[in-house]
Amino acid sequence: MMPRLGEKYDIEIQTTSKPIAEYQTDEYFEQDLPLAPAVMVEDEIVAEGCAVDQYEVEKALCRHLGIEPPEPPKKGLLGRLLGR
């Protein structure tokens, strides 16, 4: 997802990956960083400790860049039937 957004918008993407044990230390919590997995746009935490929704990330990027966000994705048949 992130490489596609990096191609679509003029942004720099930084990815940090560490073993899970490093995310569960007292030192990590003292840094006041979000729980992994997480996505941040500047200082805004878009997703933390859960699955990441591409549309929410894209909206945050657009807010940061000062441009209009894209239209929300259309729901499929199953999403319309279940109201999601």
N, CA, C and O atoms as a DFTB+ gen file, in Angstrom:
336 C
 N C O
     1  1       0.822      -1.183       0.000
     2  2       0.000       0.000       0.000
     3  2       0.870       1.252       0.000
     4  3       0.624       2.163      -0.791
     5  1       1.864       1.322       0.849
     6  2       2.653       2.544       0.972
     7  2       3.417       2.888      -0.310
     8  3       3.454       4.062      -0.681
     9  1       4.027       1.922      -1.004
    10  2       4.692       2.290      -2.262
    11  2       3.726       2.898      -3.282
    12  3       4.092       3.833      -3.995
    13  1       2.509       2.383      -3.358
    14  2       1.522       2.957      -4.287
    15  2       1.198       4.397      -3.922
    16  3       1.098       5.256      -4.799
    17  1       1.033       4.664      -2.629
    18  2       0.725       6.025      -2.207
    19  2       1.919       6.948      -2.432
    20  3       1.745       8.126      -2.743
    21  1       3.126       6.417      -2.276
    22  2       4.322       7.205      -2.542
    23  2       4.444       7.589      -4.001
    24  3       4.979       8.651      -4.319
    25  1       3.956       6.742      -4.891
    26  2       3.963       7.053      -6.316
    27  2       2.848       8.043      -6.675
    28  3       3.016       8.874      -7.567
    29  1       1.725       7.950      -5.985
    30  2       0.568       8.785      -6.287
    31  2       0.735      10.220      -5.769
    32  3       0.296      11.169      -6.418
    33  1       1.368      10.376      -4.602
    34  2       1.539      11.681      -3.972
    35  2       3.033      11.979      -3.837
    36  3       3.853      11.064      -3.763
    37  1       3.373      13.251      -3.805
    38  2       4.761      13.678      -3.663
    39  2       5.130      13.651      -2.177
    40  3       5.125      14.683      -1.506
    41  1       5.451      12.450      -1.675
    42  2       5.748      12.271      -0.260
    43  2       6.948      11.353      -0.103
    44  3       7.298      10.595      -1.007
    45  1       7.563      11.440       1.053
    46  2       8.645      10.529       1.419
    47  2       8.088       9.556       2.450
    48  3       7.471       9.968       3.433
    49  1       8.305       8.285       2.226
    50  2       7.798       7.263       3.137
    51  2       8.969       6.637       3.868
    52  3       9.954       6.227       3.253
    53  1       8.855       6.568       5.176
    54  2       9.882       5.941       5.996
    55  2       9.243       4.748       6.700
    56  3       8.222       4.886       7.373
    57  1       9.845       3.592       6.539
    58  2       9.333       2.377       7.160
    59  2      10.314       1.920       8.231
    60  3      11.522       1.857       8.001
    61  1       9.782       1.606       9.390
    62  2      10.600       1.100      10.482
    63  2      10.079      -0.272      10.855
    64  3       8.889      -0.454      11.113
    65  1      10.978      -1.223      10.879
    66  2      10.596      -2.586      11.232
    67  2      11.569      -3.103      12.285
    68  3      12.786      -3.037      12.111
    69  1      11.022      -3.612      13.364
    70  2      11.835      -4.143      14.456
    71  2      11.204      -5.441      14.941
    72  3      10.020      -5.681      14.704
    73  1      11.972      -6.268      15.607
    74  2      11.374      -7.469      16.209
    75  2      10.334      -7.067      17.250
    76  3      10.474      -6.042      17.916
    77  1       9.307      -7.869      17.380
    78  2       8.202      -7.541      18.292
    79  2       8.681      -7.327      19.722
    80  3       8.092      -6.531      20.455
    81  1       9.729      -8.016      20.126
    82  2      10.242      -7.860      21.493
    83  2      10.689      -6.426      21.757
    84  3      10.584      -5.955      22.890
    85  1      11.183      -5.720      20.742
    86  2      11.619      -4.331      20.925
    87  2      10.437      -3.391      21.127
    88  3      10.585      -2.343      21.756
    89  1       9.266      -3.748      20.605
    90  2       8.081      -2.911      20.771
    91  2       7.439      -3.101      22.149
    92  3       6.551      -2.341      22.536
    93  1       7.884      -4.098      22.867
    94  2       7.266      -4.405      24.152
    95  2       8.162      -4.065      25.338
    96  3       7.949      -4.575      26.438
    97  1       9.157      -3.214      25.129
    98  2      10.059      -2.835      26.204
    99  2       9.590      -1.540      26.862
   100  3       8.831      -0.768      26.276
   101  1      10.048      -1.320      28.073
   102  2       9.730      -0.073      28.783
   103  2      10.308       1.129      28.042
   104  3       9.691       2.193      27.999
   105  1      11.493       0.956      27.459
   106  2      12.130       2.056      26.728
   107  2      11.274       2.491      25.547
   108  3      11.166       3.686      25.272
   109  1      10.665       1.540      24.847
   110  2       9.814       1.884      23.707
   111  2       8.593       2.685      24.177
   112  3       8.239       3.693      23.566
   113  1       7.959       2.240      25.253
   114  2       6.776       2.933      25.760
   115  2       7.118       4.338      26.255
   116  3       6.290       5.244      26.161
   117  1       8.332       4.525      26.783
   118  2       8.758       5.831      27.263
   119  2       8.930       6.827      26.110
   120  3       8.899       8.036      26.337
   121  1       9.109       6.340      24.886
   122  2       9.281       7.221      23.730
   123  2       7.946       7.790      23.248
   124  3       7.912       8.651      22.369
   125  1       6.851       7.304      23.828
   126  2       5.502       7.786      23.489
   127  2       5.179       7.575      22.009
   128  3       4.556       8.424      21.371
   129  1       5.609       6.439      21.477
   130  2       5.321       6.063      20.097
   131  2       4.090       5.165      20.070
   132  3       3.750       4.559      21.086
   133  1       3.416       5.070      18.925
   134  2       2.216       4.232      18.850
   135  2       2.548       2.742      18.918
   136  3       3.670       2.324      18.632
   137  1       1.552       1.960      19.301
   138  2       1.705       0.509      19.326
   139  2       1.799      -0.019      17.902
   140  3       1.079       0.436      17.013
   141  1       2.668      -0.959      17.698
   142  2       2.836      -1.551      16.362
   143  2       1.736      -2.583      16.125
   144  3       1.280      -3.210      17.080
   145  1       1.303      -2.774      14.901
   146  2       1.631      -2.003      13.712
   147  2       0.943      -0.653      13.762
   148  3      -0.145      -0.513      14.320
   149  1       1.590       0.333      13.174
   150  2       1.040       1.687      13.202
   151  2       1.424       2.430      11.931
   152  3       2.401       2.098      11.260
   153  1       0.630       3.435      11.624
   154  2       0.932       4.345      10.518
   155  2       0.784       5.752      11.061
   156  3      -0.230       6.098      11.668
   157  1       1.815       6.562      10.832
   158  2       1.788       7.969      11.236
   159  2       2.014       8.840      10.011
   160  3       2.815       8.501       9.139
   161  1       1.314       9.952       9.948
   162  2       1.550      10.970       8.935
   163  2       1.956      12.206       9.726
   164  3       1.141      12.812      10.422
   165  1       3.238      12.571       9.607
   166  2       3.831      13.604      10.472
   167  2       3.608      13.168      11.920
   168  3       4.081      12.099      12.305
   169  1       2.915      13.945      12.725
   170  2       2.689      13.595      14.132
   171  2       1.327      12.952      14.377
   172  3       1.001      12.604      15.512
   173  1       0.535      12.792      13.325
   174  2      -0.807      12.214      13.450
   175  2      -0.737      10.693      13.356
   176  3      -0.198      10.145      12.394
   177  1      -1.284      10.021      14.356
   178  2      -1.371       8.559      14.327
   179  2      -2.647       8.206      13.574
   180  3      -3.750       8.514      14.024
   181  1      -2.486       7.557      12.424
   182  2      -3.629       7.196      11.582
   183  2      -4.173       5.838      12.000
   184  3      -5.388       5.651      12.050
   185  1      -3.309       4.904      12.294
   186  2      -3.721       3.567      12.741
   187  2      -2.703       3.088      13.760
   188  3      -1.507       3.344      13.626
   189  1      -3.186       2.392      14.780
   190  2      -2.300       1.928      15.842
   191  2      -2.783       0.582      16.364
   192  3      -3.923       0.445      16.808
   193  1      -1.896      -0.413      16.304
   194  2      -2.190      -1.715      16.871
   195  2      -3.307      -2.472      16.178
   196  3      -3.919      -3.358      16.775
   197  1      -3.583      -2.131      14.911
   198  2      -4.664      -2.800      14.196
   199  2      -4.370      -2.796      12.699
   200  3      -3.348      -2.278      12.250
   201  1      -5.270      -3.374      11.954
   202  2      -5.141      -3.351      10.497
   203  2      -5.256      -1.907      10.015
   204  3      -5.959      -1.092      10.612
   205  1      -4.563      -1.613       8.943
   206  2      -4.515      -0.252       8.420
   207  2      -5.449      -0.131       7.229
   208  3      -5.382      -0.931       6.296
   209  1      -6.321       0.871       7.259
   210  2      -7.245       1.121       6.165
   211  2      -6.591       2.101       5.195
   212  3      -6.238       3.214       5.584
   213  1      -6.430       1.700       3.947
   214  2      -5.746       2.533       2.958
   215  2      -6.439       3.875       2.773
   216  3      -5.765       4.897       2.643
   217  1      -7.751       3.899       2.757
   218  2      -8.475       5.150       2.561
   219  2      -8.197       6.137       3.693
   220  3      -8.033       7.331       3.441
   221  1      -8.143       5.658       4.933
   222  2      -7.855       6.537       6.067
   223  2      -6.445       7.109       5.963
   224  3      -6.230       8.282       6.270
   225  1      -5.486       6.296       5.536
   226  2      -4.120       6.781       5.353
   227  2      -4.094       7.838       4.256
   228  3      -3.454       8.879       4.402
   229  1      -4.789       7.566       3.163
   230  2      -4.812       8.498       2.045
   231  2      -5.463       9.832       2.447
   232  3      -4.995      10.893       2.035
   233  1      -6.529       9.786       3.242
   234  2      -7.161      11.020       3.728
   235  2      -6.183      11.831       4.575
   236  3      -6.103      13.052       4.438
   237  1      -5.440      11.151       5.454
   238  2      -4.468      11.843       6.300
   239  2      -3.357      12.465       5.451
   240  3      -2.917      13.581       5.727
   241  1      -2.906      11.752       4.427
   242  2      -1.891      12.308       3.530
   243  2      -2.404      13.561       2.838
   244  3      -1.688      14.557       2.738
   245  1      -3.632      13.514       2.366
   246  2      -4.215      14.662       1.674
   247  2      -4.351      15.851       2.614
   248  3      -4.078      16.982       2.211
   249  1      -4.770      15.623       3.870
   250  2      -4.847      16.708       4.854
   251  2      -3.472      17.341       5.045
   252  3      -3.334      18.563       5.085
   253  1      -2.463      16.486       5.162
   254  2      -1.094      16.967       5.369
   255  2      -0.601      17.771       4.169
   256  3       0.092      18.774       4.333
   257  1      -0.959      17.332       2.967
   258  2      -0.516      18.011       1.751
   259  2      -1.398      19.201       1.386
   260  3      -1.057      19.973       0.490
   261  1      -2.531      19.354       2.077
   262  2      -3.432      20.469       1.807
   263  2      -4.209      20.315       0.516
   264  3      -4.512      21.304      -0.152
   265  1      -4.537      19.071       0.157
   266  2      -5.306      18.824      -1.069
   267  2      -6.586      18.072      -0.718
   268  3      -6.728      17.524       0.375
   269  1      -7.506      18.061      -1.666
   270  2      -8.786      17.374      -1.459
   271  2      -8.553      15.860      -1.360
   272  3      -7.792      15.298      -2.147
   273  1      -9.200      15.207      -0.402
   274  2      -9.072      13.747      -0.316
   275  2      -9.824      13.077      -1.457
   276  3     -10.741      13.667      -2.028
   277  1      -9.447      11.861      -1.788
   278  2     -10.153      11.138      -2.848
   279  2     -11.546      10.735      -2.386
   280  3     -11.861      10.773      -1.196
   281  1     -12.359      10.354      -3.336
   282  2     -13.692       9.829      -3.010
   283  2     -13.532       8.515      -2.247
   284  3     -12.605       7.753      -2.522
   285  1     -14.421       8.242      -1.297
   286  2     -14.340       6.960      -0.589
   287  2     -14.560       5.809      -1.566
   288  3     -15.274       5.953      -2.558
   289  1     -13.939       4.670      -1.277
   290  2     -14.132       3.531      -2.173
   291  2     -15.580       3.076      -2.163
   292  3     -16.263       3.143      -1.141
   293  1     -16.028       2.619      -3.300
   294  2     -17.403       2.113      -3.392
   295  2     -17.496       0.779      -2.683
   296  3     -16.569      -0.031      -2.723
   297  1     -18.620       0.563      -2.039
   298  2     -18.842      -0.696      -1.337
   299  2     -19.242      -1.760      -2.343
   300  3     -19.958      -1.493      -3.308
   301  1     -18.770      -2.958      -2.100
   302  2     -19.171      -4.082      -2.922
   303  2     -20.546      -4.574      -2.513
   304  3     -21.147      -4.039      -1.582
   305  1     -21.038      -5.569      -3.187
   306  2     -22.362      -6.111      -2.911
   307  2     -22.475      -6.597      -1.463
   308  3     -23.456      -6.295      -0.784
   309  1     -21.484      -7.341      -0.994
   310  2     -21.536      -7.864       0.363
   311  2     -21.509      -6.727       1.391
   312  3     -22.215      -6.782       2.397
   313  1     -20.695      -5.699       1.137
   314  2     -20.634      -4.550       2.044
   315  2     -21.955      -3.808       2.108
   316  3     -22.359      -3.354       3.178
   317  1     -22.633      -3.680       0.973
   318  2     -23.936      -3.000       0.973
   319  2     -24.973      -3.835       1.702
   320  3     -25.804      -3.286       2.425
   321  1     -24.945      -5.136       1.529
   322  2     -25.916      -6.000       2.204
   323  2     -25.704      -5.995       3.716
   324  3     -26.673      -6.028       4.474
   325  1     -24.451      -5.954       4.161
   326  2     -24.165      -5.988       5.590
   327  2     -24.059      -4.589       6.203
   328  3     -23.852      -4.456       7.409
   329  1     -24.200      -3.548       5.378
   330  2     -24.165      -2.190       5.880
   331  2     -22.786      -1.730       6.282
   332  3     -22.657      -0.870       7.153
   333  1     -21.740      -2.283       5.667
   334  2     -20.357      -1.897       6.014
   335  2     -19.756      -1.087       4.918
   336  3     -18.603      -0.669       5.020
